[in-house]
Amino acid sequence: MSILLLNFFLYLLWFSITYYREKRITIYSMLVLFYTMVASLGYYTVYNNIYYDVFGYQSALGLRFEPYFYTLTTYVILFWPLKNIELDDRNIDIVFSKRMSSFVKIWSIYFTLYTTLKLIEAVASISMGLGDAYDARHNDGQALFVYNNYFLEKFNGYGVFILNATVPFIMSYVFIAVYRKRMSYSYASFLILLCFFPSILSGIALGSRGDLFMTAFCFLFFILLFWRFIPKSFLSKIYLYSGTFVSLTIFYSWIITSDRVGKGSEGLNSILRYFGEPFPNLGFSFWDKVKYHPMGKRLFPNFLMENEHKLYKSADDFYQYWAFKTDVPVSNFKTYFGDLYIEFGVLYAFLFVIGCSLLVRKYFKVNKVNVFNLSFLYYYYQLCIFAFAGFTKGGQSAFLQLNIVIIIIFLLKFLAKDRRYTEVG
């Protein structure tokens, strides 16, 4: 039996055990199911030559089991804080204070304007060609949309970080308000649209399939978490939103793929390889081939007294620089363990994963998951869902996002001190 096929069966076994115990699809079991699919595509793309068509032929007989065992172990540790996650709904009506109502109204105005800006960018990018837009940003380091206005530039630049930090509270507010019959379905639908439509438009504008897939999985996170708060009469709208998200994701992913690599079977194979390449890459390109471990300089340059990150101006420059230093193709998808293995080696990679997991688990054991700190759980979930590609919470942008999450948590707790409830809708 090949290593890649054995790897798939191990993830399938993990999902089977998880689903048997939970009896339903939860956030945790959904993650395990997704990674089972990634493992299956890893086998499929190699043994149907889809992988080799891009990366060249290498014998799968030379793959070793160790990196796949380590990867599975790190995913188990990574997902552990998301097991048995339940929202603490004690005193949950506190979200309907006058201050909170005002916050939601101001938020809706801000992101209506932000969505309009993203729509303009998406239209401009479609006119330019989504493949060309991707190449200009990713390979040439060009800023696709330059705003010669300080306030507009900051409004656009911080919008995505504020959106990620506030969406968990807004989605909580919507589902709880609908459940308590404090909000009309039309207003709830409008707020849900504002939560995710900017990210869809941004993904289209940047020619990024990853952003589109991330948006779909983030929407699913809230559906699974708040399932018990969704009235049956509102489910039809949820199904409509889900169908719309999936359709938009598939449609524009196909357009982006067609623009970048071609149509027909070539485009379909590109999408299959997108999800299927991490596990083959791990064994073929990374394991036992790293000549230099950056020890944080690549993933966390803003924490170190290190000026290397000033040497590159584009994403392509960054990848080329670190590919030369480490002697491995760091731009390729490599799994969560693979990325940390490049950075720290085996031992310190495990210590990093265990440390992060324990801190998150301990935090939610002490504080419980509530509408105020949910943004931190959402931040961690995003790390988990995109960990099939690598470690995605490094660098200055992720650090800025985490800081905004912390600020929003304290802001919401401050606003919640006004307990004079008022009807909204």
Short mmCIF file of C-alpha atoms in Angstrom, two decimals:
data_model
loop_
_atom_site.label_atom_id
_atom_site.label_comp_id
_atom_site.label_asym_id
_atom_site.label_seq_id
_atom_site.Cartn_x
_atom_site.Cartn_y
_atom_site.Cartn_z
CA MET A 1 0.00 0.00 0.00
CA SER A 2 1.37 3.41 -0.92
CA ILE A 3 2.13 6.02 1.75
CA LEU A 4 -0.36 8.51 0.28
CA LEU A 5 -3.15 5.93 0.24
CA LEU A 6 -2.32 4.90 3.81
CA ASN A 7 -2.37 8.57 4.76
CA PHE A 8 -5.87 8.93 3.33
CA PHE A 9 -7.14 5.87 5.23
CA LEU A 10 -5.77 7.27 8.50
CA TYR A 11 -7.72 10.52 8.01
CA LEU A 12 -10.81 8.55 6.98
CA LEU A 13 -10.49 6.52 10.18
CA TRP A 14 -10.12 9.73 12.20
CA PHE A 15 -13.27 11.18 10.65
CA SER A 16 -15.23 7.93 11.13
CA ILE A 17 -14.36 7.81 14.84
CA THR A 18 -15.13 11.51 15.26
CA TYR A 19 -18.50 11.32 13.53
CA TYR A 20 -19.44 8.14 15.42
CA ARG A 21 -18.82 9.91 18.71
CA GLU A 22 -20.47 13.23 17.84
CA LYS A 23 -23.38 11.81 15.77
CA ARG A 24 -23.51 15.03 13.73
CA ILE A 25 -21.34 17.44 11.79
CA THR A 26 -19.73 19.91 14.16
CA ILE A 27 -16.96 22.46 13.60
CA TYR A 28 -14.42 19.86 14.69
CA SER A 29 -15.77 16.99 12.58
CA MET A 30 -16.16 19.32 9.58
CA LEU A 31 -12.45 20.15 9.81
CA VAL A 32 -11.55 16.46 9.98
CA LEU A 33 -13.81 15.74 6.99
CA PHE A 34 -12.18 18.54 4.99
CA TYR A 35 -8.68 17.20 5.70
CA THR A 36 -9.83 13.70 4.78
CA MET A 37 -10.83 15.11 1.39
CA VAL A 38 -7.45 16.86 1.06
CA ALA A 39 -5.69 13.57 1.85
CA SER A 40 -7.82 11.72 -0.72
CA LEU A 41 -6.97 14.31 -3.39
CA GLY A 42 -3.30 13.96 -2.50
CA TYR A 43 -3.51 10.31 -3.50
CA TYR A 44 -5.78 10.94 -6.49
CA THR A 45 -3.69 13.70 -8.10
CA VAL A 46 -0.47 11.69 -7.83
CA TYR A 47 -1.83 8.42 -9.14
CA ASN A 48 -3.63 10.12 -12.02
CA ASN A 49 -0.51 12.12 -12.97
CA ILE A 50 -2.23 15.47 -12.31
CA TYR A 51 0.44 16.27 -9.75
CA TYR A 52 3.32 15.12 -11.96
CA ASP A 53 2.14 17.26 -14.89
CA VAL A 54 3.15 20.34 -12.88
CA PHE A 55 5.89 19.19 -10.50
CA GLY A 56 7.54 16.48 -12.59
CA TYR A 57 7.67 12.76 -11.97
CA GLN A 58 9.01 11.38 -8.70
CA SER A 59 8.49 7.84 -7.51
CA ALA A 60 5.95 7.59 -4.72
CA LEU A 61 7.79 4.51 -3.51
CA GLY A 62 10.44 6.84 -2.08
CA LEU A 63 7.98 8.60 0.25
CA ARG A 64 8.54 8.02 3.95
CA PHE A 65 5.85 7.60 6.59
CA GLU A 66 7.36 9.83 9.29
CA PRO A 67 6.30 13.27 7.96
CA TYR A 68 2.72 12.06 7.44
CA PHE A 69 2.54 10.67 10.96
CA TYR A 70 3.90 13.96 12.32
CA THR A 71 1.43 15.94 10.22
CA LEU A 72 -1.57 13.93 11.39
CA THR A 73 -0.41 14.32 14.99
CA THR A 74 -0.06 18.10 14.64
CA TYR A 75 -3.54 18.39 13.11
CA VAL A 76 -5.01 16.42 16.03
CA ILE A 77 -3.27 18.81 18.44
CA LEU A 78 -4.22 21.89 16.39
CA PHE A 79 -7.93 21.01 16.23
CA TRP A 80 -8.16 19.92 19.87
CA PRO A 81 -9.32 23.34 21.22
CA LEU A 82 -12.30 23.18 18.82
CA LYS A 83 -13.65 19.92 20.23
CA ASN A 84 -16.98 20.19 22.04
CA ILE A 85 -17.14 23.95 21.49
CA GLU A 86 -20.45 25.36 22.71
CA LEU A 87 -21.58 28.97 22.99
CA ASP A 88 -22.19 30.11 26.56
CA ASP A 89 -25.66 31.65 26.28
CA ARG A 90 -26.08 32.75 29.90
CA ASN A 91 -27.16 36.41 30.11
CA ILE A 92 -26.94 36.51 26.34
CA ASP A 93 -29.61 39.22 26.06
CA ILE A 94 -26.93 41.66 27.14
CA VAL A 95 -26.12 42.10 23.43
CA PHE A 96 -29.40 44.01 22.98
CA SER A 97 -28.36 47.10 24.90
CA LYS A 98 -28.74 50.56 23.36
CA ARG A 99 -25.00 50.83 22.95
CA MET A 100 -24.84 47.53 21.10
CA SER A 101 -27.70 48.55 18.85
CA SER A 102 -25.85 51.77 17.99
CA PHE A 103 -22.63 49.83 17.40
CA VAL A 104 -24.38 47.52 14.91
CA LYS A 105 -25.90 50.48 13.04
CA ILE A 106 -22.53 52.25 12.77
CA TRP A 107 -20.95 48.95 11.69
CA SER A 108 -23.56 48.46 8.96
CA ILE A 109 -22.95 51.96 7.57
CA TYR A 110 -19.16 51.45 7.59
CA PHE A 111 -19.32 48.11 5.79
CA THR A 112 -21.96 49.21 3.32
CA LEU A 113 -19.43 51.79 2.15
CA TYR A 114 -16.62 49.23 2.33
CA THR A 115 -18.64 46.73 0.26
CA THR A 116 -19.25 49.42 -2.35
CA LEU A 117 -15.50 50.01 -2.56
CA LYS A 118 -14.81 46.29 -2.95
CA LEU A 119 -17.47 46.08 -5.67
CA ILE A 120 -15.73 48.83 -7.63
CA GLU A 121 -12.42 46.98 -7.26
CA ALA A 122 -13.97 43.68 -8.40
CA VAL A 123 -15.46 45.28 -11.50
CA ALA A 124 -12.12 46.91 -12.32
CA SER A 125 -10.27 43.62 -11.84
CA ILE A 126 -12.73 41.69 -14.02
CA SER A 127 -12.23 44.30 -16.75
CA MET A 128 -8.45 43.90 -16.42
CA GLY A 129 -8.62 40.11 -16.44
CA LEU A 130 -8.53 38.05 -13.23
CA GLY A 131 -5.42 36.15 -14.29
CA ASP A 132 -3.55 39.36 -15.06
CA ALA A 133 -4.70 40.86 -11.75
CA TYR A 134 -3.33 37.86 -9.85
CA ASP A 135 0.02 37.96 -11.68
CA ALA A 136 0.39 41.71 -11.17
CA ARG A 137 -0.12 41.39 -7.42
CA HIS A 138 1.58 38.06 -6.75
CA ASN A 139 4.51 38.08 -9.18
CA ASP A 140 5.15 41.74 -9.94
CA GLY A 141 4.40 43.12 -6.48
CA GLN A 142 2.05 45.78 -7.87
CA ALA A 143 -0.61 47.39 -5.70
CA LEU A 144 -3.69 46.83 -7.84
CA PHE A 145 -5.72 49.63 -6.30
CA VAL A 146 -3.93 52.80 -5.27
CA TYR A 147 -5.91 55.50 -3.45
CA ASN A 148 -4.39 58.98 -3.46
CA ASN A 149 -6.31 59.91 -0.36
CA TYR A 150 -5.01 59.24 3.14
CA PHE A 151 -8.40 58.57 4.74
CA LEU A 152 -9.63 56.40 1.87
CA GLU A 153 -6.38 54.43 1.93
CA LYS A 154 -6.71 53.75 5.68
CA PHE A 155 -10.43 53.00 5.33
CA ASN A 156 -9.62 50.38 2.70
CA GLY A 157 -6.48 49.06 4.41
CA TYR A 158 -7.97 48.44 7.85
CA GLY A 159 -11.38 47.34 6.56
CA VAL A 160 -10.49 43.66 6.13
CA PHE A 161 -8.98 43.44 9.64
CA ILE A 162 -11.94 45.16 11.30
CA LEU A 163 -14.31 42.95 9.32
CA ASN A 164 -12.62 39.73 10.48
CA ALA A 165 -12.63 40.94 14.08
CA THR A 166 -16.28 42.05 14.15
CA VAL A 167 -18.04 39.45 11.99
CA PRO A 168 -18.24 36.92 14.89
CA PHE A 169 -20.15 39.40 17.07
CA ILE A 170 -22.43 40.53 14.21
CA MET A 171 -23.29 36.94 13.31
CA SER A 172 -23.97 36.21 17.01
CA TYR A 173 -26.14 39.31 17.22
CA VAL A 174 -28.09 38.31 14.09
CA PHE A 175 -28.83 34.69 15.02
CA ILE A 176 -29.65 35.45 18.64
CA ALA A 177 -31.86 38.39 17.65
CA VAL A 178 -33.75 36.27 15.11
CA TYR A 179 -34.08 33.47 17.66
CA ARG A 180 -35.44 35.90 20.26
CA LYS A 181 -37.67 37.52 17.61
CA ARG A 182 -36.00 40.89 18.12
CA MET A 183 -34.96 41.36 14.49
CA SER A 184 -36.71 41.13 11.13
CA TYR A 185 -35.49 38.56 8.63
CA SER A 186 -34.77 41.29 6.07
CA TYR A 187 -32.46 43.19 8.43
CA ALA A 188 -30.78 39.93 9.49
CA SER A 189 -30.21 39.01 5.85
CA PHE A 190 -28.70 42.42 5.16
CA LEU A 191 -26.23 42.09 8.04
CA ILE A 192 -25.21 38.57 6.99
CA LEU A 193 -24.61 39.85 3.47
CA LEU A 194 -22.35 42.62 4.79
CA CYS A 195 -20.39 40.05 6.81
CA PHE A 196 -19.26 38.00 3.82
CA PHE A 197 -19.89 39.81 0.55
CA PRO A 198 -16.84 42.13 0.93
CA SER A 199 -14.56 39.08 1.26
CA ILE A 200 -16.09 37.48 -1.84
CA LEU A 201 -15.62 40.69 -3.83
CA SER A 202 -12.05 41.05 -2.53
CA GLY A 203 -11.23 37.49 -3.58
CA ILE A 204 -12.59 38.20 -7.05
CA ALA A 205 -10.69 41.49 -7.30
CA LEU A 206 -7.38 39.86 -6.32
CA GLY A 207 -7.92 36.77 -8.47
CA SER A 208 -7.55 34.63 -5.36
CA ARG A 209 -9.30 31.26 -5.19
CA GLY A 210 -8.10 30.79 -1.64
CA ASP A 211 -9.99 33.87 -0.40
CA LEU A 212 -13.20 32.54 -1.96
CA PHE A 213 -12.86 29.11 -0.37
CA MET A 214 -11.99 30.70 2.98
CA THR A 215 -15.16 32.81 2.88
CA ALA A 216 -17.34 29.75 2.27
CA PHE A 217 -15.74 27.84 5.17
CA CYS A 218 -16.05 30.86 7.47
CA PHE A 219 -19.77 31.09 6.72
CA LEU A 220 -20.11 27.39 7.54
CA PHE A 221 -18.35 27.98 10.89
CA PHE A 222 -21.21 30.22 12.07
CA ILE A 223 -23.95 27.97 10.72
CA LEU A 224 -22.58 25.01 12.70
CA LEU A 225 -21.95 27.04 15.86
CA PHE A 226 -25.35 28.75 15.92
CA TRP A 227 -27.44 25.91 14.50
CA ARG A 228 -29.61 25.64 17.63
CA PHE A 229 -30.41 29.37 17.43
CA ILE A 230 -31.63 29.28 13.81
CA PRO A 231 -35.46 29.12 13.60
CA LYS A 232 -36.85 26.69 11.04
CA SER A 233 -38.60 29.58 9.32
CA PHE A 234 -35.18 31.21 8.74
CA LEU A 235 -33.52 28.01 7.49
CA SER A 236 -34.80 28.50 3.94
CA LYS A 237 -32.90 31.78 3.77
CA ILE A 238 -29.80 30.10 5.20
CA TYR A 239 -30.00 27.41 2.53
CA LEU A 240 -30.36 30.16 -0.08
CA TYR A 241 -27.29 31.98 1.28
CA SER A 242 -25.33 28.72 1.39
CA GLY A 243 -26.26 27.88 -2.17
CA THR A 244 -25.35 31.39 -3.29
CA PHE A 245 -21.97 31.27 -1.52
CA VAL A 246 -21.14 27.86 -2.97
CA SER A 247 -22.27 28.88 -6.46
CA LEU A 248 -20.27 32.12 -6.38
CA THR A 249 -17.22 30.30 -5.06
CA ILE A 250 -17.37 27.61 -7.77
CA PHE A 251 -18.22 30.07 -10.56
CA TYR A 252 -15.52 32.63 -9.84
CA SER A 253 -12.95 29.99 -8.89
CA TRP A 254 -13.53 28.51 -12.32
CA ILE A 255 -13.21 31.91 -14.00
CA ILE A 256 -10.01 32.71 -12.06
CA THR A 257 -8.63 29.26 -12.86
CA SER A 258 -9.52 29.60 -16.55
CA ASP A 259 -7.81 33.00 -16.73
CA ARG A 260 -4.70 31.71 -14.98
CA VAL A 261 -4.18 28.19 -16.35
CA GLY A 262 -6.76 27.49 -19.04
CA LYS A 263 -10.19 25.97 -19.50
CA GLY A 264 -11.56 22.44 -19.72
CA SER A 265 -9.81 19.53 -18.02
CA GLU A 266 -6.72 21.68 -17.46
CA GLY A 267 -8.72 24.08 -15.31
CA LEU A 268 -10.44 21.27 -13.38
CA ASN A 269 -7.11 19.54 -12.75
CA SER A 270 -5.73 22.82 -11.40
CA ILE A 271 -8.52 23.02 -8.81
CA LEU A 272 -8.01 19.36 -7.82
CA ARG A 273 -4.27 19.95 -7.50
CA TYR A 274 -4.89 23.12 -5.45
CA PHE A 275 -6.26 20.95 -2.65
CA GLY A 276 -4.35 17.79 -3.53
CA GLU A 277 -0.77 19.03 -3.62
CA PRO A 278 0.02 19.68 0.11
CA PHE A 279 0.56 16.05 1.15
CA PRO A 280 2.61 15.01 -1.94
CA ASN A 281 4.65 18.21 -1.65
CA LEU A 282 5.42 17.40 1.98
CA GLY A 283 7.05 14.10 1.10
CA PHE A 284 8.54 14.95 -2.27
CA SER A 285 9.80 18.51 -1.76
CA PHE A 286 10.30 19.26 1.93
CA TRP A 287 10.97 16.28 4.16
CA ASP A 288 14.72 15.89 4.84
CA LYS A 289 15.55 18.57 2.26
CA VAL A 290 15.65 21.76 4.39
CA LYS A 291 19.22 23.04 4.71
CA TYR A 292 18.47 26.04 6.93
CA HIS A 293 15.74 26.55 9.52
CA PRO A 294 14.96 30.31 9.86
CA MET A 295 13.78 29.89 13.48
CA GLY A 296 11.09 32.55 13.17
CA LYS A 297 12.75 34.97 10.76
CA ARG A 298 10.50 33.90 7.86
CA LEU A 299 7.15 33.58 9.64
CA PHE A 300 7.58 36.23 12.33
CA PRO A 301 9.95 38.91 10.99
CA ASN A 302 8.16 41.71 12.89
CA PHE A 303 9.04 40.08 16.23
CA LEU A 304 12.76 39.85 15.53
CA MET A 305 15.63 42.30 15.19
CA GLU A 306 15.95 41.26 11.59
CA ASN A 307 16.01 43.33 8.40
CA GLU A 308 15.82 40.47 5.91
CA HIS A 309 12.15 41.12 5.21
CA LYS A 310 13.10 44.50 3.69
CA LEU A 311 14.93 42.77 0.87
CA TYR A 312 11.78 41.79 -1.03
CA LYS A 313 9.01 43.97 -2.44
CA SER A 314 6.54 41.35 -3.67
CA ALA A 315 5.26 37.94 -2.64
CA ASP A 316 7.36 36.36 -5.39
CA ASP A 317 10.50 38.11 -4.07
CA PHE A 318 9.71 36.78 -0.59
CA TYR A 319 9.34 33.19 -1.82
CA GLN A 320 12.47 33.33 -3.97
CA TYR A 321 14.53 34.75 -1.11
CA TRP A 322 13.52 32.06 1.38
CA ALA A 323 13.69 29.31 -1.23
CA PHE A 324 17.35 30.24 -1.72
CA LYS A 325 18.00 30.34 2.05
CA THR A 326 16.23 27.07 2.91
CA ASP A 327 16.83 25.25 -0.39
CA VAL A 328 13.16 24.19 -0.63
CA PRO A 329 10.23 25.71 -2.63
CA VAL A 330 8.56 27.61 0.23
CA SER A 331 5.85 29.01 -2.09
CA ASN A 332 4.30 25.54 -2.50
CA PHE A 333 1.56 24.27 -0.23
CA LYS A 334 3.19 22.16 2.45
CA THR A 335 0.71 21.41 5.30
CA TYR A 336 0.80 23.02 8.74
CA PHE A 337 3.51 20.71 10.04
CA GLY A 338 5.51 21.13 6.83
CA ASP A 339 5.60 24.90 7.19
CA LEU A 340 6.63 24.76 10.83
CA TYR A 341 9.16 22.03 10.05
CA ILE A 342 10.83 24.36 7.54
CA GLU A 343 10.86 27.12 10.14
CA PHE A 344 11.88 25.27 13.30
CA GLY A 345 12.72 21.63 12.60
CA VAL A 346 10.74 18.69 14.02
CA LEU A 347 11.15 19.21 17.77
CA TYR A 348 10.50 22.94 17.93
CA ALA A 349 7.63 22.60 15.43
CA PHE A 350 5.87 20.25 17.85
CA LEU A 351 6.59 22.51 20.80
CA PHE A 352 5.09 25.44 18.89
CA VAL A 353 1.92 23.50 17.98
CA ILE A 354 1.46 22.15 21.52
CA GLY A 355 2.06 25.56 23.08
CA CYS A 356 -0.48 27.34 20.87
CA SER A 357 -3.08 24.62 21.34
CA LEU A 358 -2.72 24.59 25.12
CA LEU A 359 -2.98 28.37 25.36
CA VAL A 360 -6.17 28.49 23.28
CA ARG A 361 -7.72 25.53 25.13
CA LYS A 362 -6.87 27.05 28.50
CA TYR A 363 -8.26 30.45 27.51
CA PHE A 364 -11.67 29.06 26.54
CA LYS A 365 -11.77 26.73 29.50
CA VAL A 366 -11.43 29.74 31.81
CA ASN A 367 -13.47 32.29 29.87
CA LYS A 368 -15.94 30.07 27.99
CA VAL A 369 -16.95 30.87 24.41
CA ASN A 370 -19.23 33.89 24.38
CA VAL A 371 -20.35 36.57 21.92
CA PHE A 372 -17.53 38.88 23.04
CA ASN A 373 -14.49 36.60 22.73
CA LEU A 374 -15.83 34.61 19.78
CA SER A 375 -13.63 36.67 17.44
CA PHE A 376 -10.55 35.03 18.99
CA LEU A 377 -11.99 31.55 18.37
CA TYR A 378 -12.79 32.64 14.80
CA TYR A 379 -9.19 33.78 14.34
CA TYR A 380 -7.95 30.37 15.50
CA TYR A 381 -10.47 28.57 13.30
CA GLN A 382 -9.15 30.44 10.26
CA LEU A 383 -5.69 29.18 11.12
CA CYS A 384 -7.08 25.62 11.28
CA ILE A 385 -9.05 25.63 8.05
CA PHE A 386 -6.18 26.98 5.97
CA ALA A 387 -3.57 24.81 7.68
CA PHE A 388 -3.83 22.38 4.75
CA ALA A 389 -1.62 24.88 2.89
CA GLY A 390 0.67 25.89 5.75
CA PHE A 391 0.92 28.29 8.66
CA THR A 392 -1.19 31.32 7.66
CA LYS A 393 -1.03 33.53 10.74
CA GLY A 394 2.53 34.74 10.42
CA GLY A 395 3.80 38.14 9.36
CA GLN A 396 2.75 41.68 10.07
CA SER A 397 -0.80 41.46 8.69
CA ALA A 398 -1.76 38.50 10.90
CA PHE A 399 -0.23 40.21 13.93
CA LEU A 400 -2.22 43.38 13.17
CA GLN A 401 -5.39 41.33 12.78
CA LEU A 402 -4.82 39.68 16.19
CA ASN A 403 -4.32 43.08 17.82
CA ILE A 404 -7.59 44.35 16.33
CA VAL A 405 -9.36 41.20 17.57
CA ILE A 406 -8.14 41.92 21.11
CA ILE A 407 -9.21 45.58 20.86
CA ILE A 408 -12.69 44.59 19.61
CA ILE A 409 -13.11 42.11 22.49
CA PHE A 410 -12.44 44.86 25.06
CA LEU A 411 -14.61 47.35 23.14
CA LEU A 412 -17.59 44.99 23.07
CA LYS A 413 -17.27 44.24 26.77
CA PHE A 414 -17.23 47.97 27.49
CA LEU A 415 -20.32 48.58 25.35
CA ALA A 416 -22.10 45.69 27.07
CA LYS A 417 -22.03 47.51 30.40
CA ASP A 418 -25.20 49.35 29.34
CA ARG A 419 -27.87 46.78 30.21
CA ARG A 420 -30.93 48.79 29.22
CA TYR A 421 -32.32 46.49 26.56
CA THR A 422 -34.11 47.82 23.53
CA GLU A 423 -35.88 46.19 20.63
CA VAL A 424 -33.95 46.21 17.37
CA GLY A 425 -34.88 45.44 13.79
#
